[in-house]
Short mmCIF file of C-alpha atoms in Angstrom, two decimals:
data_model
loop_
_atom_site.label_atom_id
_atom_site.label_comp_id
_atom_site.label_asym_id
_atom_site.label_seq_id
_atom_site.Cartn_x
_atom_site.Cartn_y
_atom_site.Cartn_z
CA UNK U 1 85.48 -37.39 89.52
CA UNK U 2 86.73 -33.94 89.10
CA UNK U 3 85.98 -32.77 92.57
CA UNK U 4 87.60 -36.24 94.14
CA UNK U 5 90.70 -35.30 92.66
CA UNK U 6 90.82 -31.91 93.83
CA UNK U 7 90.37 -32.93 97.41
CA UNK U 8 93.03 -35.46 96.70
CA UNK U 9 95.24 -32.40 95.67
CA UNK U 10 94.79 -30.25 98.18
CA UNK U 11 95.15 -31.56 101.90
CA UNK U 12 93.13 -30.45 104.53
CA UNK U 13 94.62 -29.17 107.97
CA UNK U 14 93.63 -31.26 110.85
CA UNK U 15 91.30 -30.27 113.59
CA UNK U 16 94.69 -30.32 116.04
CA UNK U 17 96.72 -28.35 112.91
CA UNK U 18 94.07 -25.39 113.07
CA UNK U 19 94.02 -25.03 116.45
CA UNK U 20 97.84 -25.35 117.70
CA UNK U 21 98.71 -22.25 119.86
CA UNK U 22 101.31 -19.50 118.33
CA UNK U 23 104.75 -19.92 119.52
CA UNK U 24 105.98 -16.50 120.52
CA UNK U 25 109.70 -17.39 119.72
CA UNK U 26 109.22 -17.77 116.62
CA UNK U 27 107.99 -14.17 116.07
CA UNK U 28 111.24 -12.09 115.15
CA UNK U 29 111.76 -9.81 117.54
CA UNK U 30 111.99 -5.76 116.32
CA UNK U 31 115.79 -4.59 117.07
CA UNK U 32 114.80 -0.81 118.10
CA UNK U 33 118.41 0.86 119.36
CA UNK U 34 118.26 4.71 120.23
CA UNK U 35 118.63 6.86 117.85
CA UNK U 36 117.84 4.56 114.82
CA UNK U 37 114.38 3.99 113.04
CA UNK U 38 113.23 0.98 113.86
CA UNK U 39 112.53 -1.61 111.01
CA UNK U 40 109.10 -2.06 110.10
CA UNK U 41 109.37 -5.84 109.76
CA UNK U 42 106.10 -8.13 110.71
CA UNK U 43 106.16 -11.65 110.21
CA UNK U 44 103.36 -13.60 109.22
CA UNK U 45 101.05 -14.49 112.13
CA UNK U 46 98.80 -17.77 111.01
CA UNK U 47 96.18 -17.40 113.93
CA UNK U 48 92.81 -17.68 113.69
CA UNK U 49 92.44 -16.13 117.84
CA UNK U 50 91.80 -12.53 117.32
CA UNK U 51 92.96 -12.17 121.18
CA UNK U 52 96.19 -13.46 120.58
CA UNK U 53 96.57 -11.37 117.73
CA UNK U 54 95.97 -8.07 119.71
CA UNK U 55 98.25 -9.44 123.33
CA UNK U 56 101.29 -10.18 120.84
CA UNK U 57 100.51 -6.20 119.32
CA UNK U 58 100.31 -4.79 122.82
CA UNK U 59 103.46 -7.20 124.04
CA UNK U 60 105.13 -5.31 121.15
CA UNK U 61 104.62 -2.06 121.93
CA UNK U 62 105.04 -2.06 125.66
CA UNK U 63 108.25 -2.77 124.28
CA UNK U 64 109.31 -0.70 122.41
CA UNK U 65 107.70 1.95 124.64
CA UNK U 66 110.16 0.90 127.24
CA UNK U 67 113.15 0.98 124.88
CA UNK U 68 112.08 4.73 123.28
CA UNK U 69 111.14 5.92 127.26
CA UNK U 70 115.09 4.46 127.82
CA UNK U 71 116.42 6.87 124.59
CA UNK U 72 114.45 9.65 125.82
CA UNK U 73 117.45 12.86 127.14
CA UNK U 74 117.42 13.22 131.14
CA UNK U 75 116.17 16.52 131.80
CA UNK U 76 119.34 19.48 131.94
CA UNK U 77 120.37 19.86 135.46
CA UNK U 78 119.48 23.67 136.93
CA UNK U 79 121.30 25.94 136.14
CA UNK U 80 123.94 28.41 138.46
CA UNK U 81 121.71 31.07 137.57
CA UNK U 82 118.33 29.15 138.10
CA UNK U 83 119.34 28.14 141.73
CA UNK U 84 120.40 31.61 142.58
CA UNK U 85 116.79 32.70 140.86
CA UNK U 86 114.97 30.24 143.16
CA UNK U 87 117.20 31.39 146.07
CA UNK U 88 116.42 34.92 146.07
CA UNK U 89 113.09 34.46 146.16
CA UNK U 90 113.05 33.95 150.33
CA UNK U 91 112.48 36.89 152.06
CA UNK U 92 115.71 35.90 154.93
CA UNK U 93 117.78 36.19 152.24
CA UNK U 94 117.97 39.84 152.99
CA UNK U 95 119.94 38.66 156.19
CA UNK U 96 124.24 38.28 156.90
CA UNK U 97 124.54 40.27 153.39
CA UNK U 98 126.70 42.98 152.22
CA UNK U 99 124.15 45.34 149.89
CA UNK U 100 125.67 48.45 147.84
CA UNK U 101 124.75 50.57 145.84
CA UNK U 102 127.67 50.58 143.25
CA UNK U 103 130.83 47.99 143.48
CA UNK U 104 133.83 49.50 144.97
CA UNK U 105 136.63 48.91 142.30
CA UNK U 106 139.11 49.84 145.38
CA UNK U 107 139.17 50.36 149.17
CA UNK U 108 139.08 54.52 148.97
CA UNK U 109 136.05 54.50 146.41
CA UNK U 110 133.44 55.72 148.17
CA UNK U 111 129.57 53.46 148.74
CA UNK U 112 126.71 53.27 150.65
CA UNK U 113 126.05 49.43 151.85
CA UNK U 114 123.82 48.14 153.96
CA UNK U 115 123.49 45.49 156.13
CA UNK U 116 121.06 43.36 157.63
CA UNK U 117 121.92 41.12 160.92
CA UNK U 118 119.83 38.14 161.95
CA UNK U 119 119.50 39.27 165.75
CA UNK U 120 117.53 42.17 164.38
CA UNK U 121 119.99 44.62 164.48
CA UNK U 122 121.58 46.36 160.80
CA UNK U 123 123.40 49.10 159.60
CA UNK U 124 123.81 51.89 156.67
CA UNK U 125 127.10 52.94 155.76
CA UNK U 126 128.24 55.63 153.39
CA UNK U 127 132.18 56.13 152.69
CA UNK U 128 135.58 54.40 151.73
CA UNK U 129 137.04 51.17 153.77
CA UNK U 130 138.81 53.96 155.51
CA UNK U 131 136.61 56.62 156.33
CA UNK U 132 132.72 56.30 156.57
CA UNK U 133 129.72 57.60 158.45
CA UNK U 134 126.88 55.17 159.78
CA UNK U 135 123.79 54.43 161.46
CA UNK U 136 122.74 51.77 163.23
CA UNK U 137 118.97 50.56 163.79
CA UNK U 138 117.22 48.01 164.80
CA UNK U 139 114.85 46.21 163.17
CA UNK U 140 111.82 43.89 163.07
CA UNK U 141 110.84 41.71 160.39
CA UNK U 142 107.47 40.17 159.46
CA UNK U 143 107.34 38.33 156.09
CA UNK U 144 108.55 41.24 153.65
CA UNK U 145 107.69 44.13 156.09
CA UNK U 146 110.58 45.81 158.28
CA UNK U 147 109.90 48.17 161.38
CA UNK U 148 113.66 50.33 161.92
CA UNK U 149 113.86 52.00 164.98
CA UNK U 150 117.32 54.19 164.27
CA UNK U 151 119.10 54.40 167.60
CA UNK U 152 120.66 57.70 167.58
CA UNK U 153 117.01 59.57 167.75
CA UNK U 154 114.55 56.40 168.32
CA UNK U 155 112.89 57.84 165.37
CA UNK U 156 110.79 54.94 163.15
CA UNK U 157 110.18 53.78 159.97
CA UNK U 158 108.18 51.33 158.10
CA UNK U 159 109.75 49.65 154.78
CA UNK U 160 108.42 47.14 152.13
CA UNK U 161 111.46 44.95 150.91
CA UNK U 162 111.79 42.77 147.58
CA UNK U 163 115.15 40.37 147.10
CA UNK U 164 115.01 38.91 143.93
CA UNK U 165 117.52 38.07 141.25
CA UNK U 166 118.40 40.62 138.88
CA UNK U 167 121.18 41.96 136.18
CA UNK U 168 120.57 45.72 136.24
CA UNK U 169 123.87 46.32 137.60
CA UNK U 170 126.59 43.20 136.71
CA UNK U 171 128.32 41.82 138.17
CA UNK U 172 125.51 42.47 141.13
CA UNK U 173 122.96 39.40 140.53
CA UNK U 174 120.45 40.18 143.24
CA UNK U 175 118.75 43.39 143.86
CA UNK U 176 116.95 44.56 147.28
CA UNK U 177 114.49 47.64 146.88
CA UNK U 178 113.30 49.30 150.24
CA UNK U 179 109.99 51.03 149.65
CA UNK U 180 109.17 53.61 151.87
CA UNK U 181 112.86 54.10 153.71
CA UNK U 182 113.12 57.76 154.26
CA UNK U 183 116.83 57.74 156.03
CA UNK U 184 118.27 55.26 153.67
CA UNK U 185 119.17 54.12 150.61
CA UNK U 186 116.12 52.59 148.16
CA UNK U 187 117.98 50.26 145.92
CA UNK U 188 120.74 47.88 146.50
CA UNK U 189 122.67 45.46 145.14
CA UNK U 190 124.20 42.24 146.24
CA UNK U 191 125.60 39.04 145.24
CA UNK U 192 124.10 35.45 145.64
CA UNK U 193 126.99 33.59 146.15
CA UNK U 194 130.03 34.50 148.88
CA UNK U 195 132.84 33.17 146.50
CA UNK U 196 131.18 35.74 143.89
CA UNK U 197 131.08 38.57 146.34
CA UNK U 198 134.86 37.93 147.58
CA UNK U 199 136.27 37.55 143.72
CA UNK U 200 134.92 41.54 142.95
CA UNK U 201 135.59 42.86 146.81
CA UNK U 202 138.36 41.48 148.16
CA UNK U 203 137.96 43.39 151.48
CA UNK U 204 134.05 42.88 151.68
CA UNK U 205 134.71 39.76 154.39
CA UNK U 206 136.83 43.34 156.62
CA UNK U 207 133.35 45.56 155.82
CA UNK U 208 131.26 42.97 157.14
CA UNK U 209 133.45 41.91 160.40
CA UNK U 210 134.05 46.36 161.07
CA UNK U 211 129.87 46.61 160.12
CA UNK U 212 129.35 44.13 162.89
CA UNK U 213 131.59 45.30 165.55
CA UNK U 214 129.94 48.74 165.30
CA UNK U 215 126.15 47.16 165.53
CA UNK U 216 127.61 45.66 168.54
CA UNK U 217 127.80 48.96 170.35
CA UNK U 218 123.87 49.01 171.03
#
C-alpha cells in the first residue's frame, strides 16, 4: 500500500518527456563585451545526450573566442624610425645621397661629403659651399663591394661598404663606413629621408646639383 502511494505521488516522465531534444534558445546566451569579465552564468542543461552536452560547450566557446579575438589591440603600425631601419639595410641605398662627415651649420663651414651616382660615377669633396677641392672616380658595384678607379691618375681601389641606420652623430640617422678606402674618407653620415636632409642643410639640394655637374666632366 505504501509503495502504491508513492508512485501515485511522484509522476513518472514519459518515454517522449525523456527524450525531447534541447532547445538551444532557451539557453541564455553569455553577454561577453571587450574589456569586461564575462559572467560566469550556466543554466541548467536537463539532457541525458552527453554529445549534445559537449557541441553546446564547444558552440560556446567558439564564441566567445570570436568575440575576445575581436577585443584583441591591432598590432602598432611601424614606426618612422623602424622603416628607415628596414630601409637602410639595401646596399643601393648608398646611391643619389649626400654623405658627410660632420653637418655644416652654414655654407662657409668647411666638410668632406661624398657622393655616390647611379651611372657609376661619384665624387669626394672637402671644403665650404664656396670653395672646395674634389675628386672624381668611377666606380663599380657588386653587392657591398666597390672597385674606384680615380680619374685624375687611374689609380684603383677596392672598398667594403655598410649603410645601416645609426645615431652616433644626430641628427645624421644613417651611417656608411668604407673599409679599405685609402684616398677617402672612412665614415660618413647621411640622412634617410630628403625632407630631413633639406630641414638641417638648406643648400644640400645646390651641393648635390654643383657635385653632379662636376662628375659630368668625365
Amino acid at each position: 500500500m505504501h509503495g502504491s502511494s508513492l508512485e501515485e505521488a511522484t509522476p513518472k516522465r514519459s518515454v517522449r518527456e525523456r527524450n525531447t531534444p534541447v532547445n538551444h534558445n532557451d539557453i541564455q546566451h553569455i553577454n561577453i563585451s571587450c574589456g569586461a569579465r564575462p559572467a560566469r552564468r550556466y543554466p541548467p542543461l536537463a539532457m541525458s545526450d552527453h554529445r549534445t552536452k559537449l557541441a553546446v560547450v564547444a558552440a560556446l566557446a567558439l564564441s566567445a573566442g570570436a568575440v575576445l579575438s575581436r577585443c584583441s589591440p591591432a598590432p602598432p603600425s611601424p614606426s618612422r624610425t623602424d622603416v628607415a631601419t628596414e630601409a637602410a639595410a639595401a646596399p643601393r641605398d648608398l646611391l643619389n645621397r649626400l654623405w658627410f662627415d660632420k653637418l655644416p651649420e652654414k655654407r662657409t663651414d668647411e666638410v668632406t661629403i661624398g657622393l655616390f651616382f647611379g651611372g657609376g660615377i661619384g665624387l669626394f669633396e672637402s671644403g665650404s659651399a664656396y670653395k672646395s677641392s674634389f675628386e672624381i672616380f668611377e666606380f663599380e658595384r657588386k653587392a657591398t663591394e666597390l672597385d674606384l678607379t680615380f680619374l685624375h691618375d687611374k689609380k684603383r681601389s677596392s672598398v667594403t661598404y655598410v649603410v645601416r641606420a645609426c645615431d652616433e652623430r644626430p641628427p645624421f640617422d644613417l651611417c656608411l663606413t668604407l673599409e679599405g678606402n685609402a684616398r677617402g674618407p672612412k665614415k660618413l653620415y647621411g640622412f634617410a629621408y630628403d625632407d630631413d636632409e633639406a630641414a638641417r642643410v638648406p643648400w644640400s639640394r645646390d651641393l648635390r646639383a654643383s657635385a653632379k655637374a662636376r662628375a659630368a666632366l668625365r
